Structures are given as structure tokens and as C-alpha cells.
Amino acid sequence: MDTNKTLMLPGAKSTIAGDVDSLFNFILYTTGAIFILVVVVMMYFAIRYRQRSGKAEVTSGRDYNHVLEVIWTVIPSILVMVVFFWGFKVYMKMNIIPRDAIEIKVTGQKWFWTFDYDEGINIVNELVIPVDTPVKLLMSSQDVIHSFFVPSFRTKMDVLPNRYSLLWFESTEVGEYDLFCTEYCGKGHSEMIGKVRVLPKVEYEKWLVESAVEDTTTPLAELGEQLFKKKACFTCHSIDGSRLVGPSFKGIFGNPVKHNDGTTATVDENYIRESLLDPQAKVVDGFAPVMPTYQGQLTDREIDGIAAFIKTLK
Amino acid sequence: MGTYSERNYLNTPTGIKSWLFTLDHKRIGLMYLFAIMTFLFVGGMIALVIRLELLNPGPDIVAADIYNRLFTLHGAIMIFLFIIPSIPAALGNILLPLMIGAKDVALPRLNLLSWYVFVAGACIAMYSIISGGVDTGWTFYTPYSSTTDSAVISMTFGAFVLGFSSIFTGINFIVTVHKLRMPGMTWFKMPLMVWGLYATAVIQILATPVLAITLVLLILERTWSIGIFDPMMGGDPVLFQHFFWFYSHPAVYIMILPGMGIISELITTFSKKKIFGYKAIAFSSLGIAFLSFMVWGHHMFTSGQSEFSSMIFSVITFLVGIPSGIKIFNWLATMYKGRITFETPMLYALIFLFTFSIGGLTGMFLGSIATDIHLHDTYFVVAHFHYVMMGGTVMAFLGGLHYWWPKIWGRMYNETHGRISAILVFVGFNMTFIPQFILGSQGMPRRYYMYVERFHTLNIVSTVGSWILAAGFFLMLYYLVISLFNGKPAGNNPWGSLGLEWSTPSPIPPENFDDDLKFEHGPYDYDKVIAEKTI
Ligand SMILES: [Cu+2]
């Protein structure tokens, strides 16, 4: 059970989350007090000054009070300036990236996240990071604008197609946290979710070493099935014959497929390879050319694995 | 009991042509009213479908791409076809000349044109639905909007055309206020509703052209591949956001300022009290109008704009909140020592004070950069702007609608029904949107078709709230329609108000006032004059 979780906020799991929460709670309590004041005064006046007798009489003509106007202008002004400075201070803290931060490259595209590590690791929809270590994300998008949001870290940054954006955080607790895309990006927007897995430092090092060596033991078809999930192919392709954004893989291997330029081809290993590395070269009839390229993201063995996996889907 | 004025703008002259080519501001206003109520109905029904889909985390009743079209449509209809024209073009058209003792607006032909432009814009926007719908969200963010294959062009072109209607109405109101005030009605004797409409008109004229330009650029990019916003063609997507919010933030005030005007009228009439701090309220409208042009960047704290810009936008955002606070305090002070009654319009005024305060105060979380980073594009923002636009503008609009209903139709609606409906609306509204504040703080992003399991409970509460809200609205539809046939005649002044519009018969005569109309007392002189209720 999360101990530092409140009704409003999820547990605070990064170094800046605590600062953000203090400010959040300060605003919550002060605005809450003002709101209660307004409602209580309103209710009191409404009851106290309700019309009692049927007789109409003129009412007081007092319509201005200098002191009151000054009070209710100045006090809120002071309050908002306090909130402003506080908010800006925390924001600056969010923005200064520690020099020793480890850097990970993040790519957003419809509708998944890819994380590239210096060690040559490349994974989809799961960001693995060490605890108590500043992490810097260098982010860009392949298509439209996305936004990288980890509620538990209280941090968010848009991911743009024409420039890099930066984000950093330092997680304070081992665990798994939700990662959401918060900039609307189309049909799969609400499925563009991943996980941030925070590991103890030692385990993180171990994970790096293990992931960096290529997996040569898993049987090909099984490897392909893993990749189908890991690389988020399932967001666009089904294996049961139902039509999603892209064609289903069920029963396509060895059969002819029609393209939008009128040509036909037979789905074989080479065709699949081309579909992955240069997806727009041949576009299946009736589908939009939205399949992202996996150039540089899949090893040869992995491509073999995917082909083997598709072959099994009779 | 009041009398029903037999010769009125509704029946003189008669014939369909006399309506289609009418230059009478009341008839034009009424046609607007009819149109926007239709759109409110359509937008509301869509909202119910959206909420129903969100009842459970997974896919339920519509597919993802339909859902995306629905929330886009809901936003576009509610903003461009309902809220923006609701108070100025519908109620304002009917009331502005009446409140300043004029026989019509200054430019009646332009007024009729603006109505037809509105209809044309609405038709174009509606055309986009039959030609496939739009799935960009009402904000049309690039490069999504420049690359999606949905009907973006017709929808943006519709919004473009609608903008002109809004500009024409704005010009008309400004000229009218300057030129047609009756002798004796100085600037500071004008009803505050007129100040609200005036400040709104200023924003409409200055900000709407920017939206028009932006939408044209978007259309050019899509049709001729001129790279403006799409990085694939060398454009900059964030530029679009700057342009878009340069209009759309002031547009928030196009929506709320006239609503605040209505609240000033309601609170004084039903408290029978002189307005407290007249000048403070009037000038805060102008202050809001002015500052509203310099806060657009607070929609973009996570877009990668420079820290310095974010800082400036954050400060000014906080400043623009102050005038709204001043208004709330002055309205409360107006109730002090009043003679308060609680007819339906007053209930809406009190609801407004409650909900709009929440809307304004939750803005503090979003104006402050550090907390906004967390809350941006989550349900917190959805809840916040519904509290401002629905809890603010729509509640004020409903108050105004009930308040002037007897003036417009000459008949009263059933008061008991009115109160029950107001309470249902209040309960339903809060039940729908308070959970969304919590959902947003917990991290649920907006525009999500599906969501993770831990957000389930609060979504159920929210959806059930939407049904209560709908019940309130359906009851309202029922008793308002019925009142047209069997409502009690209202007489000139059913509320005992001192506003000029209440000195003339109901429904209003075609020429508004007799020729010998004199300015005898200000709209808020409840300390000197008593107006008898005619009901
Ligand atoms: Cu996205």
C-alpha cells in the first residue's frame, strides 16, 4: 500500500514530486478556504436577508466601500503572487538537469514508445531505470505530437516531431509506474501506455548486461511472438483475423496479398523483411500507409523470428 | 395577474417572409436562440454517449475512432455553435437595445447578415459530420490535423465562417452602445450586462480574425501542401498552438464576460439591492478583456516554449484571475441587507457563484507552472474548464433564459418545475465533474477512450452524474415548451425589476418602447424606487 498517496494525488515517487505536492496542497487548502468562505457568506446572506414580509420596501443604497474593495483586491493578489513564485521556483528545479544524469533516447510514434539505451538496448513501452539516479530523456516523435507523462513522478513533456525535447527525473522508489501519452494522437491514443520499471542499482546493471547480449537461445517462433508484444505490433495487427489499423497476420503467410498500386505479391520471409524495414514500399490495398519502419530496431535474428511467428498463424 | 400584450414582435408582422428577412433584433435574437438550443441539445446528447462509453474502462458502445469523432464534435458544437453565440448573439441581441432604450441595434442589416453567416457556418460544420467526421479534438492541433484523413477542411472552414458571424455581432454591439443609448443613460448608468456585452464585443473583434487566419493557414497547408505547421513540409507544429490559443484563450472570456453581466442583473433584481461596486465590476470586465490577450501561453507549459515565456504567461494568468474574484465579492456584498427571493433565475445565480468559484479557484492549480506540468492534459483540465464554461457561462445563460423568458414570450413557466430542474442540474453537474478533478490529479489523461482499472470508480460516479444532469435538462425542455401554450401571462414586470426592458409590455412590442420613453431611474436604484411585480 502506498503510504504517501492522498485522495487527490498518486504516490510521490520522484525527487521533485514532493515539492510539487507541497505546492498542490497549499493551493488546495487556501482555495478551499476561500471557497468555503464564499459559500458560507452566500448562504448566510441568502437566509438572513431573505424576504420575510410581503410588503415591498426600498433597500439600503450603500453601494461602495473603499476599504472593502481594497481588501478583496489586495489579499488575493498577494496570495496569487505567493503561488506564482512558489510554482516558478519548483519549475526551475524541474528544469535544471544534473550533469551526471544517464541519458536515454525516447521515440514516440503512433502508438507506442521506444527507448534506446547507449548500451545498444532497444525496448518498447517499458522504460527501465535505476532508482536514486537522475535520468535524462532525449525525446522526439516520428509523426504527430505525443506527450510523456508519469503521474507518480509529477512530470510531463511534449514529444515533438521536429525537435528534441528534454525531460529528467530521479525516481526515489523501486517499483512499476504508469506511463501515459497525454497529447491526443489519434485512434490508439489511450493505448499508448507503458510502464516505468525502477530497479535497484545493482539489478539495473545486471539488466543492462543481460539485455545487451543478443538472445540466441529462444526458438525463433517464440522470439517472434515475444517481439509481437514487446514491439507493440499488436496495437495495429491482430492474430485472430480481425481487422485493426493494419491487416491481421492470420493465414497471410504463403498467400498472395494485393497492393494499392494493383500489384500482388506473396507473403514470404523477404516480403516480411521489406514490410518491416521499408513498410511504405508496398502498401496493402485498403490500408493507410501508417506502419512505422523498424529499420535499426530489429536484428536479423529478430526479423527471422517474426517471420517464423507469422508462419505459425494458420 | 399580468396581461399578455396582444400586439407584439412575435405576431406583428406575420408570415414566414417577415421572419426570414426581418431586421428586428428581437426576431433575429429569437432565431439565434432557437438554433443554439438545438445545438445545446445535440452537443448534450453526444456528451451522454461519451460518458456512457467511459462508464467502463474498456471499449463499450462505440469504437475508438467514433469516440474520437464524438468528443471532437461535442467540443466544437458546444464552443462554436452554442456557448460563443449563446449570450451575445441570442440573449444579447434581444436585450441590448431594450436595456439602453433603443429601438433596434445600430446596424440591423448587418445583424441579419450575421445570422445568415452563422447558419452557413453551422451548415458547413455539420457537413463535415456526414463527410466522415473530424477526429482532431476541437483544438485542431497540428500536425495531427494536417495529416489525419478525416474531414478537417470542412470543419475548420465552418469555424472560419462562424468567426465572421461573431465579428459582425461584435461590431454591431459596439456601435450600438456608442450611438444608441437613450438620452440620460450615461456610461455609468448602463446596466452591467451591457458592459459585459461591450467588453465581449471588443474581444470578438480583436481576437476572432487571428483564429480565421490560423484556420485558413491550416486549410492552405492541407490543400496545397504549403509547409506552415507540418514539420514534414518544414513547418512548425507549435506555431499552430500559439496562433490557436491567441484566439481561444480570449474566447474563454468571450464566453464568460456576458455571463457575468447576466449575474449582475439577476443578483440585483432578486435581492432588490443596488449593485455593490458598480465601477469595480464594469472596469474589471475591461481589465479582463485587456489581459486576456496576454495569457495564451499557459496552455503550452509543456510544449517546450522557453522557461522565460512560461514565467511571463504564468504571472499574467494569475493577474487575470483577480478581476473575476473582485466580481464575486461585489456580488456577495450586493446580497447584504437585500430583500432576497429565490425564483428559478436567482437559484441559477447562486449556483453560478458556487460553481464558477470552483472553476476560477481551480485555475490556480493550472496557472502555477509546477503543478500545471502534472495536471496539463489530464481530466483536471477537463473538469476545470467545464466548471468555468458550464458552471459559469451556461449557468448564467440558464439564469438569464429563465429571467427573460417571460419578457420574450409573455408567459411564465411553472416555477416549481423550474426549481426542481435547477436543483437537478446543480447536483448532476457537480457529481459529473468533481470526480474528474480527482481523476485528473490521479493522472488520468484527457481524450482517453479506455483507461486503466484504478480510475474506474470515479468514472462511474461521473457518468451517473451526467444522467442526473440530463434529467434536469429534460425537465427544463418540458416545462419551457409547455409554458408557451399554457403559461400564465407575465405582464410587464413579473420580477419587480428596475431594468428598462421591464418597463415595456411582454412580449415586447415591435417598436420596443413608446416614443415618450424617459430615463427615470437607473437599473439598480432599488434604494429609491419600487417596481410592482405584475404577477
Ligand atoms: Cu500520443
CSV table of N, CA and C in Angstrom, one decimal, chain B residues 271-322:
chain,number,residue,atom,x,y,z
B,271,SER,N,-32.4,40.4,-5.2
B,271,SER,CA,-32.0,40.9,-3.9
B,271,SER,C,-32.7,42.3,-3.7
B,272,LYS,N,-33.2,42.8,-4.7
B,272,LYS,CA,-33.8,44.2,-4.7
B,272,LYS,C,-32.8,45.1,-4.1
B,273,LYS,N,-31.6,45.0,-4.5
B,273,LYS,CA,-30.5,45.8,-4.0
B,273,LYS,C,-29.7,46.5,-5.1
B,274,LYS,N,-29.2,47.7,-4.7
B,274,LYS,CA,-28.3,48.4,-5.6
B,274,LYS,C,-27.1,47.6,-5.8
B,275,ILE,N,-26.5,47.5,-7.0
B,275,ILE,CA,-25.3,46.7,-7.2
B,275,ILE,C,-24.2,47.3,-6.4
B,276,PHE,N,-23.4,46.4,-5.8
B,276,PHE,CA,-22.3,46.9,-5.0
B,276,PHE,C,-21.1,47.0,-5.9
B,277,GLY,N,-20.4,48.1,-5.8
B,277,GLY,CA,-19.2,48.3,-6.6
B,277,GLY,C,-19.4,48.3,-8.1
B,278,TYR,N,-20.3,49.1,-8.6
B,278,TYR,CA,-20.6,49.1,-10.0
B,278,TYR,C,-19.4,49.3,-10.8
B,279,LYS,N,-18.6,50.4,-10.5
B,279,LYS,CA,-17.4,50.6,-11.3
B,279,LYS,C,-16.4,49.5,-11.2
B,280,ALA,N,-16.3,48.9,-10.1
B,280,ALA,CA,-15.3,47.8,-9.9
B,280,ALA,C,-15.7,46.7,-10.9
B,281,ILE,N,-17.0,46.4,-11.0
B,281,ILE,CA,-17.4,45.3,-11.8
B,281,ILE,C,-17.2,45.7,-13.3
B,282,ALA,N,-17.6,47.0,-13.6
B,282,ALA,CA,-17.5,47.4,-15.0
B,282,ALA,C,-16.1,47.4,-15.5
B,283,PHE,N,-15.2,48.0,-14.6
B,283,PHE,CA,-13.8,48.1,-15.1
B,283,PHE,C,-13.1,46.7,-15.0
B,284,SER,N,-13.5,45.8,-14.1
B,284,SER,CA,-12.9,44.5,-14.2
B,284,SER,C,-13.2,43.8,-15.4
B,285,SER,N,-14.4,44.1,-16.0
B,285,SER,CA,-14.7,43.5,-17.3
B,285,SER,C,-13.7,43.9,-18.4
B,286,LEU,N,-13.4,45.2,-18.4
B,286,LEU,CA,-12.5,45.7,-19.4
B,286,LEU,C,-11.1,45.2,-19.1
B,287,GLY,N,-10.7,45.1,-17.8
B,287,GLY,CA,-9.4,44.6,-17.4
B,287,GLY,C,-9.2,43.2,-17.9
B,288,ILE,N,-10.3,42.4,-17.7
B,288,ILE,CA,-10.2,41.0,-18.1
B,288,ILE,C,-10.0,41.0,-19.6
B,289,ALA,N,-10.8,41.8,-20.3
B,289,ALA,CA,-10.7,41.8,-21.8
B,289,ALA,C,-9.3,42.1,-22.2
B,290,PHE,N,-8.7,43.1,-21.6
B,290,PHE,CA,-7.3,43.5,-22.0
B,290,PHE,C,-6.3,42.4,-21.7
B,291,LEU,N,-6.3,41.9,-20.4
B,291,LEU,CA,-5.3,40.9,-20.0
B,291,LEU,C,-5.5,39.6,-20.7
B,292,SER,N,-6.7,39.3,-21.2
B,292,SER,CA,-7.0,38.0,-21.8
B,292,SER,C,-6.1,37.8,-23.0
B,293,PHE,N,-5.6,38.8,-23.6
B,293,PHE,CA,-4.8,38.6,-24.8
B,293,PHE,C,-3.4,38.2,-24.5
B,294,MET,N,-3.0,38.2,-23.2
B,294,MET,CA,-1.6,38.0,-22.9
B,294,MET,C,-1.3,36.8,-22.1
B,295,VAL,N,-2.2,35.8,-22.1
B,295,VAL,CA,-2.1,34.7,-21.3
B,295,VAL,C,-2.1,33.3,-22.1
B,296,TRP,N,-2.1,33.4,-23.4
B,296,TRP,CA,-2.3,32.2,-24.2
B,296,TRP,C,-1.3,31.1,-23.9
B,297,GLY,N,-0.1,31.5,-23.6
B,297,GLY,CA,1.0,30.5,-23.4
B,297,GLY,C,0.8,29.6,-22.2
B,298,HIS,N,-0.2,29.9,-21.3
B,298,HIS,CA,-0.4,29.0,-20.2
B,298,HIS,C,-1.1,27.7,-20.6
B,299,HIS,N,-1.4,27.6,-21.9
B,299,HIS,CA,-1.9,26.3,-22.4
B,299,HIS,C,-0.7,25.5,-22.9
B,300,MET,N,0.5,26.1,-22.8
B,300,MET,CA,1.6,25.5,-23.5
B,300,MET,C,2.8,25.3,-22.6
B,301,PHE,N,2.6,25.1,-21.3
B,301,PHE,CA,3.7,25.0,-20.4
B,301,PHE,C,4.6,23.7,-20.7
B,302,THR,N,4.0,22.7,-21.3
B,302,THR,CA,4.8,21.5,-21.6
B,302,THR,C,5.1,21.4,-23.0
B,303,SER,N,4.9,22.5,-23.8
B,303,SER,CA,5.2,22.4,-25.2
B,303,SER,C,6.6,22.6,-25.6
B,304,GLY,N,7.4,22.9,-24.6
B,304,GLY,CA,8.8,23.2,-24.9
B,304,GLY,C,9.1,24.7,-25.2
B,305,GLN,N,8.1,25.6,-24.9
B,305,GLN,CA,8.4,27.0,-25.0
B,305,GLN,C,9.4,27.4,-23.9
B,306,SER,N,10.0,28.5,-24.1
B,306,SER,CA,11.1,28.8,-23.1
B,306,SER,C,10.6,29.0,-21.7
B,307,GLU,N,11.5,28.8,-20.8
B,307,GLU,CA,11.1,28.9,-19.4
B,307,GLU,C,10.7,30.4,-19.1
B,308,PHE,N,11.4,31.3,-19.8
B,308,PHE,CA,11.1,32.7,-19.6
B,308,PHE,C,9.6,33.0,-20.0
B,309,SER,N,9.3,32.5,-21.2
B,309,SER,CA,7.9,32.8,-21.6
B,309,SER,C,6.9,32.2,-20.7
B,310,SER,N,7.2,31.0,-20.2
B,310,SER,CA,6.3,30.3,-19.3
B,310,SER,C,6.1,31.2,-18.1
B,311,MET,N,7.2,31.7,-17.6
B,311,MET,CA,7.1,32.6,-16.4
B,311,MET,C,6.2,33.8,-16.6
B,312,ILE,N,6.4,34.5,-17.7
B,312,ILE,CA,5.6,35.7,-18.0
B,312,ILE,C,4.1,35.3,-18.1
B,313,PHE,N,3.9,34.2,-18.8
B,313,PHE,CA,2.5,33.8,-19.0
B,313,PHE,C,1.8,33.4,-17.7
B,314,SER,N,2.6,32.8,-16.8
B,314,SER,CA,2.1,32.4,-15.5
B,314,SER,C,1.7,33.6,-14.7
B,315,VAL,N,2.6,34.6,-14.7
B,315,VAL,CA,2.3,35.8,-13.9
B,315,VAL,C,1.0,36.4,-14.4
B,316,ILE,N,0.9,36.7,-15.7
B,316,ILE,CA,-0.3,37.4,-16.2
B,316,ILE,C,-1.5,36.5,-16.0
B,317,THR,N,-1.4,35.2,-16.1
B,317,THR,CA,-2.5,34.3,-15.8
B,317,THR,C,-3.1,34.6,-14.4
B,318,PHE,N,-2.2,34.7,-13.4
B,318,PHE,CA,-2.6,35.0,-12.1
B,318,PHE,C,-3.3,36.3,-12.0
B,319,LEU,N,-2.8,37.3,-12.7
B,319,LEU,CA,-3.4,38.6,-12.6
B,319,LEU,C,-4.8,38.6,-13.2
B,320,VAL,N,-5.0,37.9,-14.3
B,320,VAL,CA,-6.3,37.9,-14.9
B,320,VAL,C,-7.4,37.3,-14.0
B,321,GLY,N,-6.9,36.5,-13.0
B,321,GLY,CA,-7.9,35.9,-12.1
B,321,GLY,C,-8.4,36.9,-11.1
B,322,ILE,N,-7.7,37.9,-10.8
B,322,ILE,CA,-8.1,38.9,-9.8
B,322,ILE,C,-9.4,39.6,-10.1
